[in-house]
Tab-separated table of C-alpha atoms and ligand atoms in Angstrom:
chain	number	residue	atom	x	y	z
A	1	UNK	CA	205.738	155.756	62.952
A	2	UNK	CA	202.687	153.562	63.500
A	3	UNK	CA	199.881	155.004	65.371
A	4	UNK	CA	199.679	153.583	68.770
A	5	UNK	CA	195.946	153.347	69.447
A	6	UNK	CA	196.378	152.771	73.177
A	7	UNK	CA	197.964	156.276	73.489
A	8	UNK	CA	195.628	158.286	75.628
A	9	UNK	CA	195.589	161.540	73.533
A	10	UNK	CA	194.877	159.645	70.433
A	11	UNK	CA	191.989	157.922	72.198
A	12	UNK	CA	190.691	161.274	73.496
A	13	UNK	CA	190.914	162.887	69.985
A	14	UNK	CA	189.042	159.928	68.489
A	15	UNK	CA	186.347	160.246	71.038
A	16	UNK	CA	186.084	163.953	70.633
A	17	UNK	CA	185.785	163.791	66.937
A	18	UNK	CA	183.107	161.090	67.259
A	19	UNK	CA	181.193	163.443	69.616
A	20	UNK	CA	181.569	166.153	67.061
A	21	UNK	CA	180.235	163.909	64.202
A	22	UNK	CA	177.076	162.989	66.399
A	23	UNK	CA	176.514	166.623	67.254
A	24	UNK	CA	176.839	167.548	63.500
A	25	UNK	CA	174.228	164.886	62.815
A	26	UNK	CA	171.808	166.020	65.556
A	27	UNK	CA	172.327	169.803	64.826
A	28	UNK	CA	169.091	170.267	62.820
A	29	UNK	CA	167.124	168.295	65.531
A	30	UNK	CA	168.824	170.487	68.198
A	31	UNK	CA	167.795	173.690	66.470
A	32	UNK	CA	164.299	172.426	65.852
A	33	UNK	CA	163.934	171.560	69.432
A	34	UNK	CA	165.224	174.755	70.636
A	35	UNK	CA	162.820	176.701	68.257
A	36	UNK	CA	159.991	174.653	69.792
A	37	UNK	CA	160.974	175.868	73.285
A	38	UNK	CA	161.304	179.550	72.128
A	39	UNK	CA	158.238	179.530	69.639
A	40	UNK	CA	155.809	176.828	70.996
A	41	UNK	CA	153.101	178.189	68.519
A	42	UNK	CA	154.826	176.385	65.629
A	43	UNK	CA	154.046	172.882	67.193
A	44	UNK	CA	150.694	171.687	66.285
A	45	UNK	CA	148.931	169.813	68.967
A	46	UNK	CA	146.676	166.786	68.832
A	47	UNK	CA	143.516	166.786	70.919
A	48	UNK	CA	141.120	164.053	71.918
A	49	UNK	CA	137.461	164.013	72.450
A	50	UNK	CA	134.622	161.469	72.583
A	51	UNK	CA	131.311	160.997	71.093
A	52	UNK	CA	128.325	159.619	72.942
A	53	UNK	CA	127.679	157.841	76.343
A	54	UNK	CA	125.533	154.938	76.994
A	55	UNK	CA	124.182	152.853	79.986
A	56	UNK	CA	125.363	149.281	80.333
A	57	UNK	CA	122.085	147.902	79.003
A	58	UNK	CA	122.415	150.380	76.096
A	59	UNK	CA	118.802	151.654	76.808
A	60	UNK	CA	120.014	155.138	77.860
A	61	UNK	CA	121.952	157.026	75.133
A	62	UNK	CA	123.673	160.254	75.590
A	63	UNK	CA	123.617	161.926	72.190
A	64	UNK	CA	126.515	164.211	72.658
A	65	UNK	CA	130.028	165.425	71.704
A	66	UNK	CA	132.056	165.173	74.891
A	67	UNK	CA	133.187	167.735	75.706
A	68	UNK	CA	131.179	169.955	73.394
A	69	UNK	CA	133.363	172.943	73.472
A	70	UNK	CA	137.136	172.991	72.713
A	71	UNK	CA	139.697	175.635	72.354
A	72	UNK	CA	142.743	174.915	70.038
A	73	UNK	CA	145.297	176.592	67.946
A	74	UNK	CA	145.366	176.888	64.138
A	75	UNK	CA	147.130	173.878	62.783
A	76	UNK	CA	145.925	171.724	65.668
A	77	UNK	CA	143.757	168.613	65.091
A	78	UNK	CA	141.091	166.885	67.177
A	79	UNK	CA	140.367	163.140	67.083
A	80	UNK	CA	136.946	162.018	68.066
A	81	UNK	CA	136.482	158.505	69.391
A	82	UNK	CA	133.086	156.695	69.205
A	83	UNK	CA	131.816	155.427	72.530
A	84	UNK	CA	128.309	154.173	72.082
A	85	UNK	CA	126.523	151.501	69.918
A	86	UNK	CA	124.210	154.266	68.402
A	87	UNK	CA	125.905	155.707	65.487
A	88	UNK	CA	126.806	159.366	64.966
A	89	UNK	CA	128.710	161.585	62.369
A	90	UNK	CA	131.257	164.483	62.977
A	91	UNK	CA	130.115	167.265	60.674
A	92	UNK	CA	131.275	170.813	60.003
A	93	UNK	CA	129.040	172.816	57.650
A	94	UNK	CA	129.797	176.122	56.116
A	95	UNK	CA	128.078	179.182	57.703
A	96	UNK	CA	124.411	179.081	56.903
A	97	UNK	CA	124.489	175.787	54.882
A	98	UNK	CA	121.287	173.825	54.856
A	99	UNK	CA	121.684	170.622	56.780
A	100	UNK	CA	121.846	167.864	54.234
A	101	UNK	CA	120.155	164.391	54.604
A	102	UNK	CA	122.725	161.754	55.838
A	103	UNK	CA	122.529	159.982	52.407
A	104	UNK	CA	124.172	162.931	50.605
A	105	UNK	CA	126.919	163.717	53.044
A	106	UNK	CA	127.659	167.399	53.106
A	107	UNK	CA	127.772	166.550	50.019
A	108	UNK	CA	130.239	163.707	50.141
A	109	UNK	CA	132.066	162.034	53.045
A	110	UNK	CA	135.722	162.018	54.294
A	111	UNK	CA	136.893	158.810	55.569
A	112	UNK	CA	139.198	158.715	58.715
A	113	UNK	CA	140.250	162.331	58.682
A	114	UNK	CA	139.409	165.765	57.103
A	115	UNK	CA	140.518	169.374	57.089
A	116	UNK	CA	138.162	172.223	57.910
A	117	UNK	CA	138.806	175.932	57.623
A	118	UNK	CA	135.059	177.029	57.221
A	119	UNK	CA	135.035	177.355	53.518
A	120	UNK	CA	134.266	173.845	52.617
A	121	UNK	CA	132.182	171.453	54.628
A	122	UNK	CA	133.605	168.247	56.016
A	123	UNK	CA	131.760	165.304	57.314
A	124	UNK	CA	132.595	161.745	58.520
A	125	UNK	CA	130.329	158.935	57.326
A	126	UNK	CA	128.307	157.186	59.994
A	127	UNK	CA	130.666	156.347	62.722
A	128	UNK	CA	130.313	153.151	64.860
A	129	UNK	CA	131.430	151.981	68.259
A	130	UNK	CA	135.299	152.270	68.587
A	131	UNK	CA	135.701	154.161	65.267
A	132	UNK	CA	137.870	157.433	65.140
A	133	UNK	CA	137.653	160.670	63.009
A	134	UNK	CA	140.245	163.409	63.012
A	135	UNK	CA	139.835	166.999	61.794
A	136	UNK	CA	142.791	169.339	61.278
A	137	UNK	CA	141.930	173.102	61.603
A	138	UNK	CA	144.368	175.159	59.700
A	139	UNK	CA	142.803	178.608	60.183
A	140	UNK	CA	141.374	180.567	63.175
A	141	UNK	CA	137.694	180.708	63.561
A	142	UNK	CA	134.777	179.545	65.660
A	143	UNK	CA	133.114	176.490	64.141
A	144	UNK	CA	129.914	174.626	65.070
A	145	UNK	CA	130.064	170.782	65.052
A	146	UNK	CA	126.871	168.836	64.434
A	147	UNK	CA	125.776	165.104	63.916
A	148	UNK	CA	123.827	164.680	60.828
A	149	UNK	CA	121.436	162.247	62.390
A	150	UNK	CA	120.508	163.743	65.772
A	151	UNK	CA	119.041	167.202	66.181
A	152	UNK	CA	120.452	169.149	69.092
A	153	UNK	CA	123.643	167.254	69.193
A	154	UNK	CA	126.043	170.101	68.470
A	155	UNK	CA	129.318	171.643	69.795
A	156	UNK	CA	131.961	174.352	69.065
A	157	UNK	CA	135.493	174.265	68.191
A	158	UNK	CA	137.281	177.602	68.866
A	159	UNK	CA	140.386	177.861	66.732
A	160	UNK	CA	142.654	180.629	67.955
A	161	UNK	CA	145.723	182.225	66.394
A	162	UNK	CA	149.022	180.491	67.585
A	163	UNK	CA	149.878	183.787	69.335
A	164	UNK	CA	146.754	183.519	71.600
A	165	UNK	CA	146.951	181.183	74.898
A	166	UNK	CA	144.636	178.412	75.250
A	167	UNK	CA	142.401	178.363	78.320
A	168	UNK	CA	142.449	174.537	78.986
A	169	UNK	CA	144.527	171.534	78.586
A	170	UNK	CA	143.663	167.972	77.497
A	171	UNK	CA	143.305	166.722	81.137
A	172	UNK	CA	140.479	169.337	81.630
A	173	UNK	CA	138.637	168.201	78.550
A	174	UNK	CA	138.955	164.578	79.771
A	175	UNK	CA	137.459	165.612	83.080
A	176	UNK	CA	134.517	167.546	81.568
A	177	UNK	CA	133.785	164.643	79.091
A	178	UNK	CA	133.586	162.225	81.985
A	179	UNK	CA	131.374	164.531	84.085
A	180	UNK	CA	128.930	165.376	81.294
A	181	UNK	CA	128.788	161.722	80.370
A	182	UNK	CA	127.995	160.824	83.837
A	183	UNK	CA	125.486	163.684	84.261
A	184	UNK	CA	123.708	162.663	81.036
A	185	UNK	CA	123.276	159.069	81.947
A	186	UNK	CA	122.240	159.794	85.582
A	187	UNK	CA	119.580	162.132	84.686
A	188	UNK	CA	116.089	160.825	85.398
A	189	UNK	CA	113.080	162.619	84.201
A	190	UNK	CA	110.878	161.294	87.023
A	191	UNK	CA	107.739	163.078	85.995
A	192	UNK	CA	107.844	161.709	82.381
A	193	UNK	CA	108.509	158.107	83.587
A	194	UNK	CA	105.973	158.081	86.222
A	195	UNK	CA	103.090	160.189	84.881
A	196	UNK	CA	99.823	158.416	84.091
A	197	UNK	CA	99.465	156.964	80.680
A	198	UNK	CA	95.979	156.151	79.366
A	199	UNK	CA	94.707	152.624	79.706
A	200	UNK	CA	96.410	150.439	77.181
A	201	UNK	CA	99.060	153.245	76.457
A	202	UNK	CA	102.647	152.538	76.016
A	203	UNK	CA	105.302	155.211	76.124
A	204	UNK	CA	107.913	154.980	73.338
A	205	UNK	CA	110.980	156.407	74.912
A	206	UNK	CA	111.592	159.718	76.342
A	207	UNK	CA	114.469	162.095	76.642
A	208	UNK	CA	115.819	165.607	77.394
A	209	UNK	CA	117.817	168.255	75.727
A	210	UNK	CA	120.607	169.628	77.832
A	211	UNK	CA	122.216	173.091	76.904
A	212	UNK	CA	125.739	174.036	77.690
A	213	UNK	CA	127.907	177.052	76.793
A	214	UNK	CA	129.225	175.302	73.585
A	215	UNK	CA	125.966	173.788	72.220
A	216	UNK	CA	123.450	171.345	73.248
A	217	UNK	CA	123.244	167.625	73.640
A	218	UNK	CA	120.327	165.098	74.800
A	219	UNK	CA	119.767	161.889	76.523
A	220	UNK	CA	117.287	159.590	75.154
A	221	UNK	CA	115.743	156.417	76.747
A	222	UNK	CA	115.621	153.928	73.848
A	223	UNK	CA	112.970	151.703	75.525
A	224	UNK	CA	109.199	151.088	75.476
A	225	UNK	CA	107.632	152.161	78.781
A	226	UNK	CA	105.862	148.920	79.334
A	227	UNK	CA	107.689	146.386	77.115
A	228	UNK	CA	104.880	143.808	77.739
A	229	UNK	CA	101.321	144.741	77.881
A	230	UNK	CA	98.252	142.457	78.073
A	231	UNK	CA	94.929	143.359	76.411
A	232	UNK	CA	91.773	141.641	75.042
A	233	UNK	CA	90.839	140.855	71.488
A	234	UNK	CA	89.206	143.969	70.063
A	235	UNK	CA	91.191	146.321	72.146
A	236	UNK	CA	93.338	149.222	70.811
A	237	UNK	CA	96.837	149.915	72.223
A	238	UNK	CA	98.326	153.487	71.902
A	239	UNK	CA	102.017	154.178	71.597
A	240	UNK	CA	103.337	157.581	72.306
A	241	UNK	CA	106.822	159.012	71.664
A	242	UNK	CA	107.730	161.550	74.512
A	243	UNK	CA	111.284	162.208	73.376
A	244	UNK	CA	111.884	165.690	72.234
A	245	UNK	CA	114.324	164.663	69.441
A	246	UNK	CA	114.749	160.994	68.839
A	247	UNK	CA	112.272	159.272	66.218
A	248	UNK	CA	110.981	155.713	66.971
A	249	UNK	CA	108.979	153.139	65.298
A	250	UNK	CA	106.498	150.497	66.391
A	251	UNK	CA	107.010	147.678	64.103
A	252	UNK	CA	105.184	144.277	63.904
A	253	UNK	CA	106.262	141.606	61.524
A	254	UNK	CA	108.445	142.373	58.566
A	255	UNK	CA	110.723	145.481	58.862
A	256	UNK	CA	110.384	147.699	55.948
A	257	UNK	CA	113.246	148.768	53.664
A	258	UNK	CA	112.658	152.441	54.492
A	259	UNK	CA	111.794	153.068	58.044
A	260	UNK	CA	110.565	156.564	57.538
A	261	UNK	CA	107.059	156.223	56.135
A	262	UNK	CA	104.232	154.082	57.666
A	263	UNK	CA	103.235	150.909	55.890
A	264	UNK	CA	100.514	151.082	53.343
A	265	UNK	CA	97.923	149.323	55.753
A	266	UNK	CA	98.113	152.372	58.207
A	267	UNK	CA	95.491	154.889	58.443
A	268	UNK	CA	95.208	158.275	60.001
A	269	UNK	CA	92.771	158.849	62.812
A	270	UNK	CA	90.741	162.211	63.344
A	271	UNK	CA	93.293	163.444	65.881
A	272	UNK	CA	96.247	162.965	63.492
A	273	UNK	CA	97.499	159.636	65.147
A	274	UNK	CA	98.434	156.640	62.878
A	275	UNK	CA	96.390	153.683	63.167
A	276	UNK	CA	96.800	149.974	62.214
A	277	UNK	CA	94.774	146.820	62.532
A	278	UNK	CA	96.208	143.370	63.287
A	279	UNK	CA	94.191	140.181	62.502
A	280	UNK	CA	96.984	137.656	63.397
A	281	UNK	CA	100.494	137.625	64.981
A	282	UNK	CA	102.018	136.778	61.542
A	283	UNK	CA	100.567	140.136	60.020
A	284	UNK	CA	102.802	143.121	59.608
A	285	UNK	CA	102.156	146.808	60.335
A	286	UNK	CA	104.878	149.539	60.736
A	287	UNK	CA	104.155	153.033	62.217
A	288	UNK	CA	106.853	154.876	60.325
A	289	UNK	CA	108.818	157.566	62.249
A	290	UNK	CA	106.757	158.790	65.168
A	291	UNK	CA	108.655	161.866	66.422
A	292	UNK	CA	107.942	165.249	68.077
A	293	UNK	CA	108.023	168.448	65.949
A	294	UNK	CA	111.336	170.109	65.620
A	295	UNK	CA	111.925	173.386	67.698
A	296	UNK	CA	110.609	176.460	65.992
A	297	UNK	CA	112.650	179.556	65.198
A	298	UNK	CA	111.361	183.083	64.833
A	299	UNK	CA	111.817	184.191	61.149
A	300	UNK	CA	111.344	180.869	59.695
A	301	UNK	CA	107.971	178.989	58.870
A	302	UNK	CA	106.691	177.127	61.607
A	303	UNK	CA	107.176	173.321	61.524
A	304	UNK	CA	103.999	171.185	61.328
A	305	UNK	CA	102.976	169.350	64.559
A	306	UNK	CA	104.790	166.155	65.092
A	307	UNK	CA	103.194	162.835	64.549
A	308	UNK	CA	103.972	161.145	68.003
A	309	UNK	CA	101.143	158.478	68.203
A	310	UNK	CA	100.517	155.120	66.707
A	311	UNK	CA	97.526	152.876	67.703
A	312	UNK	CA	96.951	149.179	66.778
A	313	UNK	CA	93.695	147.357	67.121
A	314	UNK	CA	94.160	143.692	67.878
A	315	UNK	CA	91.467	141.558	66.413
A	316	UNK	CA	92.540	138.165	67.535
A	317	UNK	CA	94.134	136.521	70.589
A	318	UNK	CA	97.740	135.676	70.355
A	319	UNK	CA	101.301	137.071	71.259
A	320	UNK	CA	102.346	139.921	69.158
A	321	UNK	CA	106.038	140.825	69.278
A	322	UNK	CA	107.164	144.266	67.954
A	323	UNK	CA	110.409	146.257	67.835
A	324	UNK	CA	111.504	149.831	67.119
A	325	UNK	CA	113.169	149.546	63.775
A	326	UNK	CA	115.714	152.030	64.612
A	327	UNK	CA	116.807	150.820	68.055
A	328	UNK	CA	116.071	147.229	68.270
A	329	UNK	CA	119.934	146.556	68.229
A	330	UNK	CA	119.972	148.692	71.550
A	331	UNK	CA	117.289	146.392	72.921
A	332	UNK	CA	114.212	148.375	72.072
A	333	UNK	CA	111.718	145.502	71.777
A	334	UNK	CA	108.247	144.766	73.179
A	335	UNK	CA	105.191	142.458	73.212
A	336	UNK	CA	101.558	142.670	73.196
A	337	UNK	CA	99.756	139.736	74.660
A	338	UNK	CA	96.086	139.534	73.432
A	339	UNK	CA	93.796	137.347	75.419
A	340	UNK	CA	90.258	136.344	74.075
B	1	LIG	CU1	113.615	153.588	68.774
């Protein structure tokens, strides 16, 4: 007898066996999902955080991991996304490790992503605006996060066992990041901005360190206080860096390959300030890094006083443009107009 496909019981049977086949195919997926509902600790989550904040004119930079404290489970990962034009690194060193110079990495660099369990250091290379870096944390522990180029830019990642409950969700961290970013950019240190500078004195940026439960971050104003100053031939202008962390330079003419040391035509005054002389607007002179001393710690040798001042004597009239070799891309530029 030929099978009559239009017979209702045959149709039902065909449909049933089709459903059975689909169920068999999906069975592993079904048990996996049921497992996740019953044992959520086996699901590794992916968290998001940001790096840095900046004003629209780029002049005010929040040097910060936002948020700078996150609680996650072992096996979870965090992806940091770069917001500002000022570069940063995402760096996890081992306990007590000496902070290496950026050129060496920690040593070496991971590109794109890394795994960190506290036993071997992990660092991104310099990250630029829009770039991302992810770190997987396979083991429980409390880990400090730093940036290799900005002092006091730290955070903490608390990695808990999967059986522990987490205090916050992603929405909480998004809110904290937004609030901290706003607070950093709104913060005005009125006294530093308004206090009297000596005649022919120019402030070379200022800033503040802000501490939180998870670490510290800072805001730096990457601007010359008076970007245009008028003096007379023979006068000396004095630049002072009033930022607690960020180094700056005062650079006339050709930018040197290495911005750290002063150019060879710079001398040191009796009070420790660096001093250059310019005879014409086409001459070059470079302050090198002028920067406050790092914060001292009991039990370690004291750091030498910072070299925060640079003076230039202008011999001839003319217009002398200058830049901060580190932050000219953020708009940190100035001009000295020398009248006869
Ligand atoms: Cu600068």
